[in-house]
Coordinates of C-alpha atoms and ligand atoms in Angstrom, one line a residue:
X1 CA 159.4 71.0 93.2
X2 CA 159.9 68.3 95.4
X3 CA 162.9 66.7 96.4
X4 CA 161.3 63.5 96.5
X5 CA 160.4 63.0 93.3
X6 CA 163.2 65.2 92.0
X7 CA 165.8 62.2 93.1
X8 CA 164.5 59.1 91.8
X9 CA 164.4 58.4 87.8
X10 CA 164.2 55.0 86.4
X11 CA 165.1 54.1 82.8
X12 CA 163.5 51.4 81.8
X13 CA 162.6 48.3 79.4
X14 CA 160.3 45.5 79.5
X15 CA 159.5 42.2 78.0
X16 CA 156.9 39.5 78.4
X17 CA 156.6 36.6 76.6
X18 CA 153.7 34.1 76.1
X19 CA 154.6 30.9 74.8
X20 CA 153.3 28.0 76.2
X21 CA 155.0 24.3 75.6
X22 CA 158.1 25.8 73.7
X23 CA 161.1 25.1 75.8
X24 CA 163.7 28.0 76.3
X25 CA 161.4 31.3 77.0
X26 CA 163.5 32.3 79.2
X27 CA 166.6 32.3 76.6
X28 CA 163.7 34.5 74.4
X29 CA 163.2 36.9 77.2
X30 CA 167.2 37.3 77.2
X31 CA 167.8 38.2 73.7
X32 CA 164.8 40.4 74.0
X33 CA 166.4 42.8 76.6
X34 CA 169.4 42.6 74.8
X35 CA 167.7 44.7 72.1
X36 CA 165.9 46.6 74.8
X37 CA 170.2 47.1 76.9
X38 CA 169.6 50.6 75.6
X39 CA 167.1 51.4 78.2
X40 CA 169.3 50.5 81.2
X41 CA 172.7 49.1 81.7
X42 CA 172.5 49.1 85.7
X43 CA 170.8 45.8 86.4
X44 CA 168.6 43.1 84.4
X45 CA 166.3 40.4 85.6
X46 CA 164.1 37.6 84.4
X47 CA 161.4 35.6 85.6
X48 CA 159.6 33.1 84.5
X49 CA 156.0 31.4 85.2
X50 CA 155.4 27.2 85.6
X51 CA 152.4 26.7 86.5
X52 CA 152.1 29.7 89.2
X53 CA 155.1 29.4 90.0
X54 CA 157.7 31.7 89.4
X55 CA 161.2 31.8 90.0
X56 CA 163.5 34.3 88.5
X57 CA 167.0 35.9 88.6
X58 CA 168.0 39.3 88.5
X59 CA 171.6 41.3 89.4
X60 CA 173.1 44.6 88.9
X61 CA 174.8 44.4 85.2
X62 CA 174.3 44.8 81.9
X63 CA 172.2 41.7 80.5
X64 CA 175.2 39.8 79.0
X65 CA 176.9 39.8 82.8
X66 CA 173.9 38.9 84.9
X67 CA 173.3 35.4 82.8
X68 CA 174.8 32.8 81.2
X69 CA 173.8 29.2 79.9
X70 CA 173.3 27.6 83.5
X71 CA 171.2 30.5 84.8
X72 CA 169.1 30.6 81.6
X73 CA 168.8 26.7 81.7
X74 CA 167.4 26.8 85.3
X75 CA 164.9 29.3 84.8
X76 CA 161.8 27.2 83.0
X77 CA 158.7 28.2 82.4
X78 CA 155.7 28.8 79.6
X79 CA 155.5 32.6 80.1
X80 CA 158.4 34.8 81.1
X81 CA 159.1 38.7 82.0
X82 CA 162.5 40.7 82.0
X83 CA 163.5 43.9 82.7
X84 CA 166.8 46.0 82.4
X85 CA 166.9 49.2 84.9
X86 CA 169.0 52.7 84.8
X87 CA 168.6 54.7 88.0
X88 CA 170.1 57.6 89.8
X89 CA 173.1 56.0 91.6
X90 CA 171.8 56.5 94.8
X91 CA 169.2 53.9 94.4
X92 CA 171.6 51.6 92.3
X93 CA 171.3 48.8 94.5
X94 CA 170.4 44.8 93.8
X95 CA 167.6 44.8 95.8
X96 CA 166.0 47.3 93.5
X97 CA 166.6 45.5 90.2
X98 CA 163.0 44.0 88.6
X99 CA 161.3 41.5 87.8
X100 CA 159.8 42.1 91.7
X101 CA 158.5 38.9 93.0
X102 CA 155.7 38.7 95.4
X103 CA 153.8 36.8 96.9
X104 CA 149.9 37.2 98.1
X105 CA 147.0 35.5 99.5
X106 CA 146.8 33.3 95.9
X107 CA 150.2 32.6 94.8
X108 CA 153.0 34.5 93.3
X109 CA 152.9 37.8 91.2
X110 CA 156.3 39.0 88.9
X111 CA 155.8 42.3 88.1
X112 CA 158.6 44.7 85.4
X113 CA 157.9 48.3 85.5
X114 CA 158.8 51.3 83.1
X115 CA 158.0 54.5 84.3
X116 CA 157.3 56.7 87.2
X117 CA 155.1 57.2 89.8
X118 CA 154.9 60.7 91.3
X119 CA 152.3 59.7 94.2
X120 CA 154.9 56.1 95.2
X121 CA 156.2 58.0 98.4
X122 CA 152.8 58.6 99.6
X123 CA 151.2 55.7 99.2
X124 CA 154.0 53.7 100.7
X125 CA 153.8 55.9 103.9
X126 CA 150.2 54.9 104.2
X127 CA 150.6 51.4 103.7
X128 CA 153.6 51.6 106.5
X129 CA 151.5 53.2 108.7
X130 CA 148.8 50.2 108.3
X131 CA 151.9 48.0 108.7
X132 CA 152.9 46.8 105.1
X133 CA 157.0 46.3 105.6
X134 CA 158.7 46.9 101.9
X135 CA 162.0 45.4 101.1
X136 CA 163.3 47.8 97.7
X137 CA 163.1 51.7 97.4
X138 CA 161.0 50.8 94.0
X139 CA 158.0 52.5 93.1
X140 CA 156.7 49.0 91.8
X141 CA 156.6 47.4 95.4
X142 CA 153.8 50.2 96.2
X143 CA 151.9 48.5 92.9
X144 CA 152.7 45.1 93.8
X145 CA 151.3 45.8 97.4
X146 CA 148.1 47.5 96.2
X147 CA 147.5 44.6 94.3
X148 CA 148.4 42.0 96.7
X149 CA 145.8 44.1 99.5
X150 CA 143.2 44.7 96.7
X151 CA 143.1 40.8 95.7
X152 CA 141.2 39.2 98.7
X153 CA 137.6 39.7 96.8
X154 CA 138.5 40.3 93.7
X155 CA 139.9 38.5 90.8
X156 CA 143.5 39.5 89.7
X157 CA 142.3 42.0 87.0
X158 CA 139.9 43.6 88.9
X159 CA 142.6 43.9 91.7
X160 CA 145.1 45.5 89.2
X161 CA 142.4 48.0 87.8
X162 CA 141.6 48.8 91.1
X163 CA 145.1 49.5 92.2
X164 CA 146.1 51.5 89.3
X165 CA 143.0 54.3 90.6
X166 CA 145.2 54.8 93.2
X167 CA 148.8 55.5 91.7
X168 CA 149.7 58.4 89.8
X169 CA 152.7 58.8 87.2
X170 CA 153.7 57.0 84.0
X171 CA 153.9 53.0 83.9
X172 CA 154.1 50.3 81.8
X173 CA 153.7 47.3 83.1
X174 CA 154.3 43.6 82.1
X175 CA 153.1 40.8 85.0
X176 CA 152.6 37.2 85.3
X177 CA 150.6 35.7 87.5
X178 CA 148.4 32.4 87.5
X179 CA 148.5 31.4 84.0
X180 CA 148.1 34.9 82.6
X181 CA 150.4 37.5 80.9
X182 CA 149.3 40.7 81.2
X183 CA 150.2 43.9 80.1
X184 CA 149.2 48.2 81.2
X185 CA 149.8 50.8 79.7
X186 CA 149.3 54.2 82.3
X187 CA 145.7 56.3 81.3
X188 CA 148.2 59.0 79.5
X189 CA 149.9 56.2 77.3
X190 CA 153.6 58.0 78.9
X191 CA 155.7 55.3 78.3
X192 CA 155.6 52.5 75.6
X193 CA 154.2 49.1 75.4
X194 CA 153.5 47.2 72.1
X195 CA 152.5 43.5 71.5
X196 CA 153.7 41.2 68.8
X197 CA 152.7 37.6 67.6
X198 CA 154.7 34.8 66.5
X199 CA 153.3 32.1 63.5
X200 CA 153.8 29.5 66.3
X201 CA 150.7 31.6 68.2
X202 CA 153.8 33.1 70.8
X203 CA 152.7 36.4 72.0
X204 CA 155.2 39.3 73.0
X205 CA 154.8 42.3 75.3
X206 CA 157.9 44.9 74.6
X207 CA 158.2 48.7 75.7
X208 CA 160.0 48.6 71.8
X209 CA 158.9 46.8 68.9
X210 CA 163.1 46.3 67.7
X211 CA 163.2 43.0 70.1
X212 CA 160.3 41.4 67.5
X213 CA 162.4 40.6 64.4
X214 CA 164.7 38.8 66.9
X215 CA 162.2 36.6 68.7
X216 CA 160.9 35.6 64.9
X217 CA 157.3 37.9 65.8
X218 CA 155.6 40.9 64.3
X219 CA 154.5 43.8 65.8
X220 CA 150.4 43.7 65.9
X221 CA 149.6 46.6 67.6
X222 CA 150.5 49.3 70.8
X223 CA 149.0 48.8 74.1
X224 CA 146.4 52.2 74.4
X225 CA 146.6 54.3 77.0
X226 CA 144.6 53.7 79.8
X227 CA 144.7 49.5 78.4
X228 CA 145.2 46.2 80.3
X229 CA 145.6 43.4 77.8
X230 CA 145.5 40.0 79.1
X231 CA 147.6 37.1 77.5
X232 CA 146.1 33.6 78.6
X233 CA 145.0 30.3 76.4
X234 CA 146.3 31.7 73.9
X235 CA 144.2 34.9 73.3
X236 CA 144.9 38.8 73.9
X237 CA 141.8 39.9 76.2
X238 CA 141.5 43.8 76.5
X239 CA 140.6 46.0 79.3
X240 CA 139.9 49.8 78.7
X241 CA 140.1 50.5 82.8
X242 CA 140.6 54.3 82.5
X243 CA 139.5 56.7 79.8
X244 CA 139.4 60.3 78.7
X245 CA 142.8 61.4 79.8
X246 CA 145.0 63.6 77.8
X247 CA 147.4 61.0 75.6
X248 CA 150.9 62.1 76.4
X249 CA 153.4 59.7 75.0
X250 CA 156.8 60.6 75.4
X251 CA 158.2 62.9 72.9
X252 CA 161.9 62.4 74.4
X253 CA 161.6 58.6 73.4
X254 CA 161.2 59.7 70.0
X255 CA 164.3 61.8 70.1
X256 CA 166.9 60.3 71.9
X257 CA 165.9 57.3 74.2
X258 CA 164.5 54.5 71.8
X259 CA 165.7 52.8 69.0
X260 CA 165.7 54.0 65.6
X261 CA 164.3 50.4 64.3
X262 CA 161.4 50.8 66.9
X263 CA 157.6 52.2 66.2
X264 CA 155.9 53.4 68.6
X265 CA 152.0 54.2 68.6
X266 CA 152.1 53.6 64.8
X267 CA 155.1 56.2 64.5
X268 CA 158.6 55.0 62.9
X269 CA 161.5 56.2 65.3
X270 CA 163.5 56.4 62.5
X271 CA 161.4 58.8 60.7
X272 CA 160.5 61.0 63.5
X273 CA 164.3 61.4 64.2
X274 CA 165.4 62.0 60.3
X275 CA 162.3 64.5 59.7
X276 CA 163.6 66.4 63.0
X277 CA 166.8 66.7 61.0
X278 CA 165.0 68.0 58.0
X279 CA 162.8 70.5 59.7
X280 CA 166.3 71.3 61.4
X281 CA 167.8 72.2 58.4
X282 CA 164.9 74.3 57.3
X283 CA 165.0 76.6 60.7
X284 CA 167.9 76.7 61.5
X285 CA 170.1 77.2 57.8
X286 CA 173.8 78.0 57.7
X287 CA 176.6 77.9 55.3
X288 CA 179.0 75.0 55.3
X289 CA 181.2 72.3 54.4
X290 CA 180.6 69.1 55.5
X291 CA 177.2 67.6 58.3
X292 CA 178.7 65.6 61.1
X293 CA 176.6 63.9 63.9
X294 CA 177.6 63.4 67.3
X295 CA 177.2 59.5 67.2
X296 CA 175.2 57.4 67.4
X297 CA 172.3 59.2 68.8
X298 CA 172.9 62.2 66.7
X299 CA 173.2 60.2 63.5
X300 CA 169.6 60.0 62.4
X301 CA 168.6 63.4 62.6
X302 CA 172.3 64.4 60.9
X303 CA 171.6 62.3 57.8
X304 CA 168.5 64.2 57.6
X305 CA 170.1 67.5 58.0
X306 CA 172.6 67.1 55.5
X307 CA 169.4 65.7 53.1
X308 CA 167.5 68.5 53.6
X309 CA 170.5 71.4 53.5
X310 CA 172.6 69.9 50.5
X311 CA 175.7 70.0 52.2
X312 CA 177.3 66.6 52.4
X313 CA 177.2 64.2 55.3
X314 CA 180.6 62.9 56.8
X315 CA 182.1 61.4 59.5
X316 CA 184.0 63.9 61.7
X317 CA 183.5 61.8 65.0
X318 CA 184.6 58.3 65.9
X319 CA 183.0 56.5 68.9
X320 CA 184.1 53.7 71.3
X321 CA 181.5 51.2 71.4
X322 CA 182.6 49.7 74.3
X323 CA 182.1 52.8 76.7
X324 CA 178.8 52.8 78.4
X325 CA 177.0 56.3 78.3
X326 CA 179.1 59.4 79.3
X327 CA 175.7 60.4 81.1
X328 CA 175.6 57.9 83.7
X329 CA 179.0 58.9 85.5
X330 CA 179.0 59.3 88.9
X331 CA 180.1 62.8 88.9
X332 CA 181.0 65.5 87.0
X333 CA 184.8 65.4 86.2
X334 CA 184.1 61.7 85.1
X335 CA 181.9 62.6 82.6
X336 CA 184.1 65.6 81.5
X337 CA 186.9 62.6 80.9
X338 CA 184.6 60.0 79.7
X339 CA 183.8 62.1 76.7
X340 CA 187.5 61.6 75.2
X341 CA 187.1 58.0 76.4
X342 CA 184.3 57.9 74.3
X343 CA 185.1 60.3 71.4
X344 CA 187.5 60.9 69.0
X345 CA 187.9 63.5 66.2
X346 CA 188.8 62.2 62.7
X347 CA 191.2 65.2 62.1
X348 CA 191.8 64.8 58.5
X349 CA 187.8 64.9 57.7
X350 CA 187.5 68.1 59.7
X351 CA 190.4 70.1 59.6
X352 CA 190.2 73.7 57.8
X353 CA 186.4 72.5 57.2
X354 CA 182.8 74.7 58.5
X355 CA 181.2 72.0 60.1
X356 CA 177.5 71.5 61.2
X357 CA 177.6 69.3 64.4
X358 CA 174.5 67.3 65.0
X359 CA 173.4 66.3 68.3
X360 CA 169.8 64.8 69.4
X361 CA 169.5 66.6 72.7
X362 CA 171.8 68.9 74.8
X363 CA 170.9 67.9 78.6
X364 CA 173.6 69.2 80.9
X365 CA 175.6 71.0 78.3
X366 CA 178.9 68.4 79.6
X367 CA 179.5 66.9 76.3
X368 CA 179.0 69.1 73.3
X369 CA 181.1 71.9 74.8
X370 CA 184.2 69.5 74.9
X371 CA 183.1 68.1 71.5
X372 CA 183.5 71.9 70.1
X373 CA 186.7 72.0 71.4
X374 CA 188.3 68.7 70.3
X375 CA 186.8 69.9 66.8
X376 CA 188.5 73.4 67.0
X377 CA 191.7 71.5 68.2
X378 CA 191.6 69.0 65.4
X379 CA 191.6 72.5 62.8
X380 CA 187.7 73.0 61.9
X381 CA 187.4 76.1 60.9
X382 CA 183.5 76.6 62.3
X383 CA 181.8 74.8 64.3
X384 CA 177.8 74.7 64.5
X385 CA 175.6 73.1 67.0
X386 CA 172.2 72.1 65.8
X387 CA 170.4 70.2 68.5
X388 CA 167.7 67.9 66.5
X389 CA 165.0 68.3 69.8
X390 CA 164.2 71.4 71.5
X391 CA 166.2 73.1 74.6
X392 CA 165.7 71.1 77.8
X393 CA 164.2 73.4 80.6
X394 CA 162.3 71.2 82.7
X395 CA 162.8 68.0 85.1
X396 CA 161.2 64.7 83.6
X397 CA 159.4 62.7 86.3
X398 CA 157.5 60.2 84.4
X399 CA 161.1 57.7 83.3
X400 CA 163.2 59.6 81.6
X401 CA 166.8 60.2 83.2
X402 CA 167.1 64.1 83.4
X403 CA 168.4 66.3 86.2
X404 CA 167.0 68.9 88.5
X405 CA 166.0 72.1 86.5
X406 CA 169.4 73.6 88.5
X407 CA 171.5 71.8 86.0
X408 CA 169.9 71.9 82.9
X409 CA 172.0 74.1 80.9
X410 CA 169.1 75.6 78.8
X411 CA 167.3 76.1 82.2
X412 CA 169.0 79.0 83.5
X413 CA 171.0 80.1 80.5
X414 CA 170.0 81.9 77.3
X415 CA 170.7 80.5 73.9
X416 CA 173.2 82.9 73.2
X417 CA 175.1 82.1 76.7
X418 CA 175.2 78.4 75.5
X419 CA 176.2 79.4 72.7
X420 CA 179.3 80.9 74.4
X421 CA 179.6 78.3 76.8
X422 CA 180.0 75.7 74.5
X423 CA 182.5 77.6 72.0
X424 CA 180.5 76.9 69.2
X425 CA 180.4 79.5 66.4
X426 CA 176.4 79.4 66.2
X427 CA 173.6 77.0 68.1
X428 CA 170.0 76.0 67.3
X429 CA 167.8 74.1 68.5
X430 CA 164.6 72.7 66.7
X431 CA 161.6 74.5 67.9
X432 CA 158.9 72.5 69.9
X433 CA 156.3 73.4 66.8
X434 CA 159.6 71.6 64.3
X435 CA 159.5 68.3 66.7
X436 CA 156.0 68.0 67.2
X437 CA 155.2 68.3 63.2
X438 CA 158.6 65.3 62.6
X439 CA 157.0 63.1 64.6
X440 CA 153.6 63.7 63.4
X441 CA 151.2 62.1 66.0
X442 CA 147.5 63.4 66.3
X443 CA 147.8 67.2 67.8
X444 CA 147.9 66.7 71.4
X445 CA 148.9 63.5 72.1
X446 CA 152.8 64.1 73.0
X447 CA 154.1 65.3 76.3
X448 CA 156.8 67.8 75.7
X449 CA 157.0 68.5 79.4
X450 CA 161.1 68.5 79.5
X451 CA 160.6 71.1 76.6
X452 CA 157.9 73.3 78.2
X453 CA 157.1 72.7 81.4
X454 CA 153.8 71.7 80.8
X455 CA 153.5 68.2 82.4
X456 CA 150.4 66.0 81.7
X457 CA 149.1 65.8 85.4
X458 CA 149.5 67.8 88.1
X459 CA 152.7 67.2 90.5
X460 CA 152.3 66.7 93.9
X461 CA 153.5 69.4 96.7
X462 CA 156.6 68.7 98.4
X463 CA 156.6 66.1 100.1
X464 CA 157.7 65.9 104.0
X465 CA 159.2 63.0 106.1
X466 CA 158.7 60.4 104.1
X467 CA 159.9 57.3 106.4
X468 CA 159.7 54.8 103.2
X469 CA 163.2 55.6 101.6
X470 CA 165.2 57.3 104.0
X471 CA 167.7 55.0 103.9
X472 CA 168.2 55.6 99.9
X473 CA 167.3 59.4 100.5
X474 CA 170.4 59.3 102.3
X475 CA 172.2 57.6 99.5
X476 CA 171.3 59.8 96.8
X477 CA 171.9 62.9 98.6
X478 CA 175.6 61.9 99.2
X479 CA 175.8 61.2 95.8
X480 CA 175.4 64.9 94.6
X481 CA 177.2 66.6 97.6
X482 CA 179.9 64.5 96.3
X483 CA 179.4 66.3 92.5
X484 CA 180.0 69.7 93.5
Ligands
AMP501 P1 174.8 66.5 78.3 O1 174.3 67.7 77.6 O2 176.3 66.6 78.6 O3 174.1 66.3 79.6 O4 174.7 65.3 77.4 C1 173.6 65.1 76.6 C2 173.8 63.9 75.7 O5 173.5 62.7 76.5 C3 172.7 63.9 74.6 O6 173.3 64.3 73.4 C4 172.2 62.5 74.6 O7 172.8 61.8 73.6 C5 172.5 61.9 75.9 N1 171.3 61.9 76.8 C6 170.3 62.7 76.8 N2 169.4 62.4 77.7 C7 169.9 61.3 78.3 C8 169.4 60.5 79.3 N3 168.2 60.7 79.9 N4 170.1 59.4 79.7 C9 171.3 59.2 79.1 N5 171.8 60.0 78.1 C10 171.1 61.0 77.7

C-alpha cells in the first residue's frame, strides 16, 4: 500500500449556510460546527461571503477556543462555510486548517472539505511541475487549484464539474463563491452531505443533519452521490455531474463516527447503531448479569443488546467528559494513560457480577484491553467483549481516522488471540452480513472497506518522490518513529 496515502487521514465536518439579509450567519455557522466538534477537535474555521468577498478565520482548536464574540462580530456576510479538522499529527499545522481561501482570475473561492483524495499527491506534482506553488499539505488546495486553472472559459460550475473528473477519493464539499452556495457530494456518495431549509427560506449544507434543530431548519433531503447542488436567489439548483458509480456511503459513520441524532441517506444513526446491538445479541448470545457499554460511543448499540438478550442494562463505566478522545494521543503510552484519565469503573455496579461489555468498534485493541482489566480489578466476575461493528482489518483512505493495517489488532491477530490479549473471558464481533442488515440501506450501497478490504475504487500504486509534502512527510514520519 502506499505510504503516501497510508499517512494522511482527515476527519472532518462541514457547514454552509445560505441566508441572505439575516445578520449573524456567521454566529449560525458557529453553533453549527459545534454540533458537528465530534468530527474534529484539531482546528476549526469559518468564512463568510459579502458580496464576493470573503474573509474568514480559522486556527488550530476546538470551535469554542478559536472564536469568540469579536471574531464572530467581524466576520459578516449573507452566506457562510465552516469546517472543524482531525488529522494525523504530522500534518496538525494552522496552515492546514479549512475553510481554504483562494483567489482566481474572477474573485475569491472558500472551499471546506470532508474526505479523501487518494490521487491529491499526484495531481499536485503535476501542477508543480507546470509551476502552481501551494501553501498547505491539504488535499483541498489540489481542488481549489483545478478549479481556479479550469475557470478561464468556463463558468464556476462547469469549472468544478470539470475538476472533480480529475480527482479521485471521497469528498464532500461545501464552497462559496460569487453569490452562490454550493455543495458535492463524491460519484460514490463516501462521505455525507445533507441540506436543510429554514421557514425564513435559510438553506443549510451539513455533513450531519444534528446541527438542523439548532439553526431552527429541517432536514429536506441528502446530497446524491455524484450531485452538485447549487444555493443562489434563493433556490437549490441540481447538477448530476457523474453517474453510474457504485454508492458506497460509509458504513463506519454509521457505527462510530456520527451522531446518533443524525440521518444520513434517509437512515437514522440511532437506529442503525441500536439494531447492531440487537442483531449483536442474536449472534453472539451469552449468559449474564448485567449489559454495560463502553461510553458514549458504545451506548447505543448496548441499550440494544441488553433489549434484545433480556439481561438488564447498567452503568458499569463512568466517563470524563472533559477528556478529548483517548484515540488522538500522540503516542502510545499516552493513550494507554489517557484511558484511566478518561474512564472509571463504578465498582459497586460490577463487582462479583458477569458483565457483557459493549463497545462500537475495537481499532487498535489500546482501550478495551485496559477496560477488561479495570473491570476484573474492580471484582467482575466475567467479562465479555461484544464489539457492535465488525473486526477492523483494513486501512480507511477515504476520511476516516484509522491506522496502517500493521496496527490494526484484528489485522494480524485471530479472534481468539484478541481474545487473550485483551483478558476478556469471551469476544464477538457483529458479522459484516449483522451490520449491513442494522443499517438497512439498498444492498450494495455501503462501503465496508475497513471491514473487508474491498474498497470502492481502485488505490493507486505507490507512489514515489512526491516533492508536494515533503516537508510534512518528514513530520509525520517522526511522529511514529517516536511511537515505537
Ligand atoms: P482502540 O481499539 O484502542 O484503537 O480504540 C478504539 C476506540 O476508539 C473505539 O471504541 C472507538 O470508540 C474509538 N474510535 C474508533 N475509530 C476511531 C477513529 N477513527 N477516531 C477516533 N476514535 C475512534
Amino acid at each position: 500500500m502506499t505510504e503516501m496515502i497510508d499517512k494522511f487521514h482527515d476527519e472532518c465536518g462541514v457547514i454552509g449556510v445560505y441566508a441572505p439579509g439575516k445578520e449573524d450567519i456567521a454566529r449560525g455557522v458557529y453553533f453549527g460546527l459545534h454540533s458537528l466538534q465530534h468530527r474534529g477537535q484539531e482546528s476549526a474555521g469559518i468564512a463568510v461571503n459579502r458580496g464576493g468577498k470573503i474573509s474568514y478565520y480559522k486556527d488550530m482548536g476546538l470551535v469554542q477556543e478559536v472564536f469568540n464574540d469579536e471574531i464572530i462580530g467581524r466576520l459578516q456576510g449573507d452566506m457562510a462555510i465552516g469546517h472543524v479538522r482531525y488529522s494525523t499529527a504530522g500534518e496538525s499545522h494552522a496552515v492546514n486548517a479549512m475553510p481554504l481561501v483562494a483567489y482566481y482570475r474572477g474573485g475569491a473561492i472558500a472551499l471546506a472539505h470532508n474526505g479523501n483524495l487518494i490521487n491529491a499527491d499526484t495531481l499536485r506534482c503535476e501542477m508543480q511541475d507546470a509551476g502552481v506553488i501551494f501553501q498547505t499539505g491539504i488535499d483541498s488546495e489540489v481542488i481549489a487549484a483545478l478549479i481556479a486553472r479550469n475557470i478561464k472559459d468556463n463558468t464556476i460550475e462547469e469549472a468544478i464539474v470539470k475538476s472533480l473528473e480529475t480527482v479521485k477519493g471521497a469528498y464532500a464539499l461545501v464552497i462559496t463563491v460569487g453569490n452562490k452556495l454550493i455543495g458535492v457530494r463524491d460519484p460514490n456518495g463516501i462521505r455525507p452531505l445533507c441540506i436543510g431549509r429554514g421557514e425564513d427560506g435559510s438553506l443549510v449544507l451539513s455533513s450531519e443533519s444534528c446541527v438542523f434543530p439548532l439553526l431552527g431548519v429541517e432536514l429536506i433531503r441528502d446530497v446524491d452521490a455524484g450531485e452538485m447542488v447549487i444555493i443562489e436567489d434563493g433556490e437549490i439548483k441540481s447538477i448530476q455531474y457523474h453517474k453510474g458509480a457504485r454508492k458506497a456511503m460509509c458504513s463506519f459513520e454509521y457505527v462510530y463516527f456520527a451522531r446518533p441524532d443524525s440521518r444520513m441517506d434517509g437512515i437514522g444513526v440511532y437506529t442503525a447503531r441500536s439494531e447492531c446491538g440487537r442483531i449483536l445479541a442474536r449472534e453472539h448470545p451469552v449468559a449474564a448479569d448485567m449489559v454495560i457499554s463502553v461510553p458514549d460511543s458504545g451506548n447505543v448499540a448496548a441499550i440494544g443488546y441488553a433489549e434484545e438478550s433480556g439481561i438488564p442494562y447498567g452503568e458499569g463505566l463512568i466517563k470524563n467528559r472533559y477528556v478529548g478522545r483517548t484515540f488522538i494521543q500522540p503516542n502510545q503510552r499516552m493513550r494507554e494513560l489517557s484511558v484511566k484519565l478518561k474512564l472509571n469503573v463504578l465498582k459497586g455496579n460490577v463487582a462479583g457480577k458477569r458483565i457483557i461489555m459493549v463497545d462500537d468498534s475495537i481499532v487498535r485493541g489500546t482501550t478495551i484491553g485496559k477496560i477488561v482489566k479495570m473491570l476484573k480489578d474492580a471484582g467482575a466476575k466475567e467479562v465479555h467483549i461484544r464489539v457492535a461493528s465488525p473486526p477492523v482489518i483494513a486501512p480507511c483512505f477515504f476520511g476516516i481516522d484509522t491506522p496502517n493495517k500493521e496496527k490494526l489488532v484484528a489485522s494480524g491477530h485471530t479472534l481468539e488471540e484478541i481474545c487473550r490479549m485483551t483478558g476478556a473471558d469471551s469476544l464477538g464481533y457483529i458479522s459484516v452480513e449483522g451490520m449491513l442488515t442494522a443499517i438497512g440501506a439498498p444492498e450494495g450501497t455501503i462501503c465496508t472497506a475497513c471491514f473487508t478490504g474491498d474498497y470502492p475504487m481502485k488505490l493507486p500504486e505507490p507512489e514515489v518522490g512526491s516533492g508536494g509534502r515533503a516537508e510534512l512527510e518528514t513530520d509525520s514520519v517522526d511522529v511514529e518513529k517516536r511511537e515505537e
